[in-house]
CSV table of C-alpha atoms in Angstrom, one decimal:
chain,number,residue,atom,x,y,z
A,8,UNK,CA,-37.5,-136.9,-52.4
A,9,UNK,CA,-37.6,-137.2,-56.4
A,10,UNK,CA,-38.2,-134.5,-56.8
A,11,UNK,CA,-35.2,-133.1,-54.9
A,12,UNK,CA,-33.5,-135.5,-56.2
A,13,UNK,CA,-34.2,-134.7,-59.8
A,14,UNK,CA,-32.7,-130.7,-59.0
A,15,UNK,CA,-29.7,-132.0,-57.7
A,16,UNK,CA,-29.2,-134.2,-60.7
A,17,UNK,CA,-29.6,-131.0,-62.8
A,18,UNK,CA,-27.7,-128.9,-60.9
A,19,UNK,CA,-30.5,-126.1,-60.1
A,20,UNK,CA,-31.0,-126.2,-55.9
A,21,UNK,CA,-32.4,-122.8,-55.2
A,22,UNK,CA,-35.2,-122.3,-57.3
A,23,UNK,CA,-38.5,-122.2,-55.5
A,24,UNK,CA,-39.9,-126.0,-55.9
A,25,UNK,CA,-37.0,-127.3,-54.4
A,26,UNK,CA,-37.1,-124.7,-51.7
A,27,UNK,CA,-40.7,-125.6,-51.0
A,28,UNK,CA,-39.5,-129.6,-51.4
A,29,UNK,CA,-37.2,-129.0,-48.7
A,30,UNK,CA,-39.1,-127.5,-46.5
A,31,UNK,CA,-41.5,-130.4,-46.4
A,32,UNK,CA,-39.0,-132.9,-46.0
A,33,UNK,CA,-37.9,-131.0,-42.9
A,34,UNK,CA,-41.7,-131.1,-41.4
A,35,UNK,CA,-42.2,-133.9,-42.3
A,36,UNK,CA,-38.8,-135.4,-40.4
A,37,UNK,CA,-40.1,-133.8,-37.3
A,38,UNK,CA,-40.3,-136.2,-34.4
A,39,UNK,CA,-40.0,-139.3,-36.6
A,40,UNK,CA,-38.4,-141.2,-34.7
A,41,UNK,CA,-41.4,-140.9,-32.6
A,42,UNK,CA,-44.1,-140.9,-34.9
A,43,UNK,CA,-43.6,-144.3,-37.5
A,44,UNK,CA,-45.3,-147.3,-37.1
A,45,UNK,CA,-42.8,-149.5,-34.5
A,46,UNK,CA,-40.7,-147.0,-33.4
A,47,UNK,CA,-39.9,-148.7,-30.4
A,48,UNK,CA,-38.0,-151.3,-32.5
A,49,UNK,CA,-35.2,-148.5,-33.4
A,50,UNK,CA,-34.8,-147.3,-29.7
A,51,UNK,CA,-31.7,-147.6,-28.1
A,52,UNK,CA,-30.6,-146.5,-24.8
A,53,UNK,CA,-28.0,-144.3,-23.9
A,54,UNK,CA,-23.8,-145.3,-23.7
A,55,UNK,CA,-22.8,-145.8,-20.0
A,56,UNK,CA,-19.6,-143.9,-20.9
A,57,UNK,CA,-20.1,-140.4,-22.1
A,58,UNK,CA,-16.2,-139.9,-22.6
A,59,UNK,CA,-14.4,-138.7,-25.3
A,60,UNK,CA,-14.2,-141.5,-28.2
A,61,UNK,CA,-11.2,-143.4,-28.0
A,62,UNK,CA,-7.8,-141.6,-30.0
A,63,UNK,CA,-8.1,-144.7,-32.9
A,64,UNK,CA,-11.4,-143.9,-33.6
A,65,UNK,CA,-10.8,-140.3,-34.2
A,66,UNK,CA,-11.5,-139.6,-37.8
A,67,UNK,CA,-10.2,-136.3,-39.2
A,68,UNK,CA,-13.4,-135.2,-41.6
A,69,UNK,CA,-12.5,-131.9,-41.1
A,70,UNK,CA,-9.0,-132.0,-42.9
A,71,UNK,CA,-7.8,-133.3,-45.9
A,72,UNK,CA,-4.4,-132.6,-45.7
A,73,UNK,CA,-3.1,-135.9,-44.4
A,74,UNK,CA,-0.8,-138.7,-45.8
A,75,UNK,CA,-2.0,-141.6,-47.8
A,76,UNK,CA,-1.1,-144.2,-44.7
A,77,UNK,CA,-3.1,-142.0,-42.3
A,78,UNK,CA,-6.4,-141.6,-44.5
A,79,UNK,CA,-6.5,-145.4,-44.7
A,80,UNK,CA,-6.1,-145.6,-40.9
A,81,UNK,CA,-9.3,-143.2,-40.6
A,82,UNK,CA,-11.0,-144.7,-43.1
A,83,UNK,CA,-10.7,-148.0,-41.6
A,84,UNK,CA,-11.2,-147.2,-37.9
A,85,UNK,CA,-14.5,-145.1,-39.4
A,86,UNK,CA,-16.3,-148.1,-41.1
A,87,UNK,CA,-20.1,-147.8,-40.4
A,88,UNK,CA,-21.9,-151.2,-40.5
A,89,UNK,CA,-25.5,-150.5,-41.7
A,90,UNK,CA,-27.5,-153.7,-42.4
A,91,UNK,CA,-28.4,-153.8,-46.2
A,92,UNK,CA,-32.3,-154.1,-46.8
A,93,UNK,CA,-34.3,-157.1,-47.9
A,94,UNK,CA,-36.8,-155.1,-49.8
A,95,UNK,CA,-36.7,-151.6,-51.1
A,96,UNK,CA,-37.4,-148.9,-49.2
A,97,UNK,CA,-41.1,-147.0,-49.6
A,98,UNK,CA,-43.5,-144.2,-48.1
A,99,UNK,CA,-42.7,-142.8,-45.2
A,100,UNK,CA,-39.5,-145.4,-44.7
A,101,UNK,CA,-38.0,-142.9,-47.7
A,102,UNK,CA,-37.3,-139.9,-45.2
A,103,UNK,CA,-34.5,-141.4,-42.9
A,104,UNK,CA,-32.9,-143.9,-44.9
A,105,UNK,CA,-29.2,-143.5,-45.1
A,106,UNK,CA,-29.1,-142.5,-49.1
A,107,UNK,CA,-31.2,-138.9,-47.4
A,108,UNK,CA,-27.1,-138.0,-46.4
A,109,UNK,CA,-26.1,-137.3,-49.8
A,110,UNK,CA,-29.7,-135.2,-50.8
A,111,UNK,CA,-29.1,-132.8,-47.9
A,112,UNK,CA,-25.1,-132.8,-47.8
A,113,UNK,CA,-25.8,-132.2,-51.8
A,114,UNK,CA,-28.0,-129.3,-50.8
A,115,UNK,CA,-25.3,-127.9,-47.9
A,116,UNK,CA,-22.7,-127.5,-50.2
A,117,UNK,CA,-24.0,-126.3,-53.3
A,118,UNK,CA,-27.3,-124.3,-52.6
A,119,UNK,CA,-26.4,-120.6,-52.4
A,120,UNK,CA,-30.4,-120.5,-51.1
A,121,UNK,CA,-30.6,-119.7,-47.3
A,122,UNK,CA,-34.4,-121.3,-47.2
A,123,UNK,CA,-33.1,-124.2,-48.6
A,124,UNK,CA,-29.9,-124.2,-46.0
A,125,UNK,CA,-32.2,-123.7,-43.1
A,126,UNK,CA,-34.7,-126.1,-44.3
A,127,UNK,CA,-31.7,-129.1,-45.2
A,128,UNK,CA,-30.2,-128.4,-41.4
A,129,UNK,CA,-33.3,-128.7,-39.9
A,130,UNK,CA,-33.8,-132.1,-41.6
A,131,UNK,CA,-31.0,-132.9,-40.4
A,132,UNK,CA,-31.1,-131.8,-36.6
A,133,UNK,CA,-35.0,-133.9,-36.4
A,134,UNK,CA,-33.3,-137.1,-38.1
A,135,UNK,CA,-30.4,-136.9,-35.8
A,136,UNK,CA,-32.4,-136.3,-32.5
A,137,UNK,CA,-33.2,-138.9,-29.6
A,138,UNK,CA,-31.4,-142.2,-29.7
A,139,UNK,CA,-32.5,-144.8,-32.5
A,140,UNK,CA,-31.5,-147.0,-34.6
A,141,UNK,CA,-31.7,-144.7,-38.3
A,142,UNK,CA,-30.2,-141.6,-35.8
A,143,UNK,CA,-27.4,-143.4,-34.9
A,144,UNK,CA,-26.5,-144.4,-38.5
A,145,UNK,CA,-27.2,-140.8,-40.4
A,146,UNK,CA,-24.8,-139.1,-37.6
A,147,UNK,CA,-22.1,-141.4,-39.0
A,148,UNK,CA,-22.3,-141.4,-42.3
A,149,UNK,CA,-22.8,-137.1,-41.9
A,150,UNK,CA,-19.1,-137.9,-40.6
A,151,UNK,CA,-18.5,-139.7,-43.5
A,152,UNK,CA,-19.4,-137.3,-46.2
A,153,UNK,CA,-18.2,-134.2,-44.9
A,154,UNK,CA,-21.0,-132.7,-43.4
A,155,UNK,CA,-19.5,-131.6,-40.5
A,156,UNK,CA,-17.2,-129.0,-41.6
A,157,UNK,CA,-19.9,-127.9,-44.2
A,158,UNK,CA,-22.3,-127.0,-41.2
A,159,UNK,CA,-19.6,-125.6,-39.7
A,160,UNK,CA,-18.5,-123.1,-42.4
A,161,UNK,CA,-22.0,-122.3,-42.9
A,162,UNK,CA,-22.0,-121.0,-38.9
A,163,UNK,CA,-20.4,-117.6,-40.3
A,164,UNK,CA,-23.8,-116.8,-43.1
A,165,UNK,CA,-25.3,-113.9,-43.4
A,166,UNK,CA,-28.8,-115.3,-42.4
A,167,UNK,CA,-29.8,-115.3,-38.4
A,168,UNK,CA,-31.9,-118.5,-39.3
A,169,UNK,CA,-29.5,-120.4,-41.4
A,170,UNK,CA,-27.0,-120.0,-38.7
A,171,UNK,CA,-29.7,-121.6,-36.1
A,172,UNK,CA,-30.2,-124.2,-38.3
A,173,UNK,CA,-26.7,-125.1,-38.2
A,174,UNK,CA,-26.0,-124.9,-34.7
A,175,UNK,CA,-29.1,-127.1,-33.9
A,176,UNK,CA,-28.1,-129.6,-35.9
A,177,UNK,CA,-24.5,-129.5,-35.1
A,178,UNK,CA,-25.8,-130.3,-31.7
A,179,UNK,CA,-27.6,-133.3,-32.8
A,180,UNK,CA,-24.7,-134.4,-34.2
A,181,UNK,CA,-22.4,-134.5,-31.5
A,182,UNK,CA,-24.7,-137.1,-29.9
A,183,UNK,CA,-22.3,-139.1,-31.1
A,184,UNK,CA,-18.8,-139.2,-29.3
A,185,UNK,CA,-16.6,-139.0,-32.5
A,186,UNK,CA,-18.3,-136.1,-33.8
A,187,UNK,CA,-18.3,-134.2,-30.5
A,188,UNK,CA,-14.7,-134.6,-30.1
A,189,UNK,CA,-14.4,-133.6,-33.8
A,190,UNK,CA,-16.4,-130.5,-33.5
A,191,UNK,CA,-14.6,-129.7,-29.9
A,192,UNK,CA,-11.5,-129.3,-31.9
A,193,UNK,CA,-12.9,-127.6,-35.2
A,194,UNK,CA,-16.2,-126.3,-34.5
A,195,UNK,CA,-15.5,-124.1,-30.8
A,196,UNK,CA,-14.1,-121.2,-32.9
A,197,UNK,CA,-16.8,-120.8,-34.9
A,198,UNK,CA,-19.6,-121.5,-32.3
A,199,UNK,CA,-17.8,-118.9,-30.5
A,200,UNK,CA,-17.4,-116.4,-33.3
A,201,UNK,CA,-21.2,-116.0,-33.2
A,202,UNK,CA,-21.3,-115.0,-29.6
A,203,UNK,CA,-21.8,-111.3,-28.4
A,204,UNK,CA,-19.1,-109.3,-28.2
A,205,UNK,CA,-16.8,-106.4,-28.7
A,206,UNK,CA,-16.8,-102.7,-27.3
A,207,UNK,CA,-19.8,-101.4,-25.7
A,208,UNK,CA,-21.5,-105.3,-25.3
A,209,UNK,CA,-22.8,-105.1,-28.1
A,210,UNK,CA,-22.5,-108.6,-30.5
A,211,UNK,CA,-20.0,-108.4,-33.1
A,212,UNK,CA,-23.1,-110.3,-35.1
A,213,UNK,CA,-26.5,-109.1,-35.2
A,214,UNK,CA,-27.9,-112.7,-34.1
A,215,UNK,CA,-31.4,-113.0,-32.5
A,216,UNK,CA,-31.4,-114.2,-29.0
A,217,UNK,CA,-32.9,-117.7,-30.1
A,218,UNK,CA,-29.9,-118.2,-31.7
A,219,UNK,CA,-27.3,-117.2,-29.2
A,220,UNK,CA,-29.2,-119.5,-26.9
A,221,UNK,CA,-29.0,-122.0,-29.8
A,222,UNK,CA,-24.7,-121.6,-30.3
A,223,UNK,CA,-24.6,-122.0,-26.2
A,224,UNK,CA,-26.4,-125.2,-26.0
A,225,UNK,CA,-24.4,-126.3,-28.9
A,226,UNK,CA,-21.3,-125.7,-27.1
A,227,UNK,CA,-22.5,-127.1,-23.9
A,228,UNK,CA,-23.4,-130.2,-25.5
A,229,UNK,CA,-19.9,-130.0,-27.0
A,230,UNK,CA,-17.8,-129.0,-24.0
A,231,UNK,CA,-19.5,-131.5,-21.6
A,232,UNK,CA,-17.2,-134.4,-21.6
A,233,UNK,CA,-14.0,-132.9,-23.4
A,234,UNK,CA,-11.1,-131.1,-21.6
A,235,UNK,CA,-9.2,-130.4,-25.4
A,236,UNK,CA,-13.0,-128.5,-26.1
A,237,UNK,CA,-12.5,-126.2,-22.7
A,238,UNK,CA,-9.1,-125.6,-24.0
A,239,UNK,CA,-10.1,-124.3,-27.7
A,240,UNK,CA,-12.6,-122.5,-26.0
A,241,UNK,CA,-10.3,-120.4,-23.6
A,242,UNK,CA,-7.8,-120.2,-26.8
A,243,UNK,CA,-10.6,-119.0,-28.8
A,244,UNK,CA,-11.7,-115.7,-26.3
A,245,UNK,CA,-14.8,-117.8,-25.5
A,246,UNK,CA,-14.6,-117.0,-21.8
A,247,UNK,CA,-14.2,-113.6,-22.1
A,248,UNK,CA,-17.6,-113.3,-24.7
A,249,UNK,CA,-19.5,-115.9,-22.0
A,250,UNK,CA,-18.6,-113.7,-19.1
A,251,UNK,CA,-19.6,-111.3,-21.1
A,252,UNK,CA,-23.0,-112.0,-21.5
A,253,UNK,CA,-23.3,-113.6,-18.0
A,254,UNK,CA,-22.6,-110.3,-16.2
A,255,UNK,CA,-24.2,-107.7,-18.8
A,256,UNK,CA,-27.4,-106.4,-17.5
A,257,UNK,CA,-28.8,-106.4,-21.3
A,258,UNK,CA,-29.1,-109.7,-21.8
A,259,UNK,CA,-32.0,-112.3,-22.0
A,260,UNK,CA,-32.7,-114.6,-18.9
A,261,UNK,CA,-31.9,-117.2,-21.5
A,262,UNK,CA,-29.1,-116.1,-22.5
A,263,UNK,CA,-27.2,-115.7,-19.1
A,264,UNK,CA,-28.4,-118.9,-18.1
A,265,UNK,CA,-26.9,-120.5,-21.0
A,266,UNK,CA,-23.7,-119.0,-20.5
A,267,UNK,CA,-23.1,-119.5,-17.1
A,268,UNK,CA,-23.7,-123.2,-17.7
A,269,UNK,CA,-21.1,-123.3,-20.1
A,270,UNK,CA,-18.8,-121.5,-17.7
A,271,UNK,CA,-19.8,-123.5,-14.7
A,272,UNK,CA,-18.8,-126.8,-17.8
A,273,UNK,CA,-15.3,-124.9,-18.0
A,274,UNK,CA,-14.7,-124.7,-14.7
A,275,UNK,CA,-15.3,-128.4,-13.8
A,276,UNK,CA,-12.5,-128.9,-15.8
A,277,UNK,CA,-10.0,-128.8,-12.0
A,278,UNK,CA,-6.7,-129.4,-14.8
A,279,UNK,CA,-7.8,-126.3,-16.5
A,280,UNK,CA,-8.4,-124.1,-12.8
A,281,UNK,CA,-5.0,-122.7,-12.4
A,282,UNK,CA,-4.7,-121.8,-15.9
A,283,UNK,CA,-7.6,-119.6,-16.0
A,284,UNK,CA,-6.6,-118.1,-12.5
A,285,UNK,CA,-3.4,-116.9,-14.5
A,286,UNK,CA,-5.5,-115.6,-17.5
A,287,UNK,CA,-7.1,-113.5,-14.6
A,288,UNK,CA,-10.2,-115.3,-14.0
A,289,UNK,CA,-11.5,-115.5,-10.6
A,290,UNK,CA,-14.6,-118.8,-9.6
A,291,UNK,CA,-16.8,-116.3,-9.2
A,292,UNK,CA,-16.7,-115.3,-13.1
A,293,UNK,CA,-17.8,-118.7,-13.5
A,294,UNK,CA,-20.9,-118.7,-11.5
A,295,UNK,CA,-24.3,-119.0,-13.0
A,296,UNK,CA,-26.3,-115.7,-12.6
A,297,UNK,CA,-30.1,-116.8,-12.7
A,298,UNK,CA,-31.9,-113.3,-12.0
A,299,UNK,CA,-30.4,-110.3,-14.6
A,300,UNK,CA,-32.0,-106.7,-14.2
A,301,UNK,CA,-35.3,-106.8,-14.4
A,302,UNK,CA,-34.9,-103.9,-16.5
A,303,UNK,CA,-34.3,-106.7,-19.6
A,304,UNK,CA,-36.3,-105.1,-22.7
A,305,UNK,CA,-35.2,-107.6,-25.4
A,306,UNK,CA,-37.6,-109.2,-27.6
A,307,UNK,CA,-38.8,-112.9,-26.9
A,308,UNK,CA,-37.3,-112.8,-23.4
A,309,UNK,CA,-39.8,-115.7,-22.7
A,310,UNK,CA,-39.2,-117.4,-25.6
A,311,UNK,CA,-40.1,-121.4,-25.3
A,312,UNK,CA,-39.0,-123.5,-28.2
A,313,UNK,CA,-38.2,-127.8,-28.4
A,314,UNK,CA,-34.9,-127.0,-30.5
A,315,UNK,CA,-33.5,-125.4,-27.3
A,316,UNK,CA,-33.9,-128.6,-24.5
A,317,UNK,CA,-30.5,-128.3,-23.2
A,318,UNK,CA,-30.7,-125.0,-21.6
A,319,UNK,CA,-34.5,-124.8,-21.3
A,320,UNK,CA,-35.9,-127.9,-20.3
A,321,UNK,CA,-32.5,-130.3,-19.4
A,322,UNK,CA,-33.8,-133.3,-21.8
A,323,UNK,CA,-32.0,-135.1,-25.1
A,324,UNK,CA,-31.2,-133.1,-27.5
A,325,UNK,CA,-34.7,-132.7,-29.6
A,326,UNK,CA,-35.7,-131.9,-33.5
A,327,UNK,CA,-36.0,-128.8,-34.8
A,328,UNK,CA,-40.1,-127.4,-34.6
A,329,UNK,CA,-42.2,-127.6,-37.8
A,330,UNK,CA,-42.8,-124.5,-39.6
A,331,UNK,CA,-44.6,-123.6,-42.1
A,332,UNK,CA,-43.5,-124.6,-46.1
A,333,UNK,CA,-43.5,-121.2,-47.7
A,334,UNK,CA,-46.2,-120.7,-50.6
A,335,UNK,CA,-44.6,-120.0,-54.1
A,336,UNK,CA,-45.5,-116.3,-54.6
């Protein structure tokens, strides 16, 4: 943590030790809020109401183009109340304490290194997975400083794995009801943008199939309890790329599944039916199709991974895996 720390201070966040810094940080966040001594004291259960968060408690992180009156309604209606420690904070304590936001929303914005991107989403996505205590407060104060629209700019890199990262840990994030409603209005375009698509179904962007399956549990986490999502969707041509890859014969079992979930989320939306039946959509383009060709031939068809729960195994949204720090060559 100094030593990241110390690169930031100096303004040089893509050299090599810092990459290699990172990287441990994000291993060693994996399943921490498992893993500490008296985890079960930060444990909290699920809210009863999985809603939308109420219209006064919408903060608008994703714009600042607002009057003076209005950012001082946000800012008040966004207060986070974190208890102040007694003592400082030491060892293993150091990796999920609030001041981490600014290291890796420090790293987002101004690293130009797409190991360190990866490695500061991934962080991210572990210390934001599963309900606790430390969770609960780091989604917030992401909020707070910005870090949703950063991961969501960084959706459109060049890198397959940086834009993985960021969808995973987009997903963690909208565990919390303000930030799903906030990346249902700002994030769909973007999520959608990195979906297969175009002539000959073939993806406008060379993704691997882990992350298309990443970008669809993302926006099924997002869509799943927000009718103004479904709506950005459909305005966005994000049926047209999920029927896309539900009814093309070249895609992953993964991948179908993942889109015909989302599509079977758009169509629960009964406000939303008659709409889509004018756009030319029929129910049946919105059921799930379990069993493509067997003739599938791409890569990792199988492919089992804990970032991916949504889709794959129907539990909380989890961290991201551990992978190896790379050696300095």
């Amino acid at each position: 943590m100094y030593i990241v720390q110390s690169q930031i201070d100096c303004k040089d966040v893509d050299n090599k030790l810092i990459e290699n810094s990172v990287c441990l940080l994000r291993n060693l966040s994996y399943h921490v809020h498992r893993e500490i001594p008296g985890c079960e004291r930060y444990q909290e259960a699920a809210p009863l109401n999985q809603g939308p968060a109420p219209s006064s408690q919408k903060g608008g992180c994703f714009s600042s183009r607002k009057s003076k009156g209005k950012k001082d309604d946000d800012a008040a209606a966004d207060i986070i109340d974190i208890p102040k420690r007694t003592v400082p904070a030491k060892g293993y304590e150091l990796l999920f304490q609030p001041e981490v936001v600014r290291i890796y929303t420090s790293l987002l914005k101004e690293s130009k290194n797409p190991t360190v991107l990866e490695a500061s989403a991934g962080a991210v996505q572990n210390l934001c997975a599963g309900r606790w205590t430390y969770g609960r407060y780091i989604r917030a104060l992401l909020r707070h400083e910005k870090g949703l629209p950063m991961m969501t700019e960084l959706l459109a890199h060049g890198n397959d794995r940086v834009v993985r990262a960021m969808s995973g840990a987009l997903r963690n994030m909208a565990i919390d009801a303000r930030n799903r409603d906030l990346l249902g209005k700002h994030a769909v375009p973007h999520l959608v943008a990195n979906l297969p698509g175009g002539g000959q179904s073939q993806p406008v962007r060379a993704l691997s199939e882990e992350t298309v399956v990443s970008v669809l549990s993302t926006l099924q986490e997002v869509l799943g309890s927000s009718l103004e999502s479904a709506k950005t969707l459909r305005s966005s041509q994000g049926i047209e790329r999920l029927v896309l890859i539900n009814k093309d014969g070249n895609r992953s079992e993964r991948e179908v599944r993942g889109a015909g979930l989302v599509l079977q989320t758009v169509w629960g939306y009964k406000e939303l039916r008659r709409t889509l039946e004018k756009d030319g959509w029929k129910k049946t383009d919105f059921m799930v199709n379990l069993n493509p060709p067997s003739n599938n031939t791409r890569a990792n068809g199988g492919y089992e991974d804990s970032t991916l729960p949504l889709i794959d195994k129907g539990q909380e949204p989890e961290g991201k895996q551990v992978f190896d720090v790379y050696p300095v060559k």
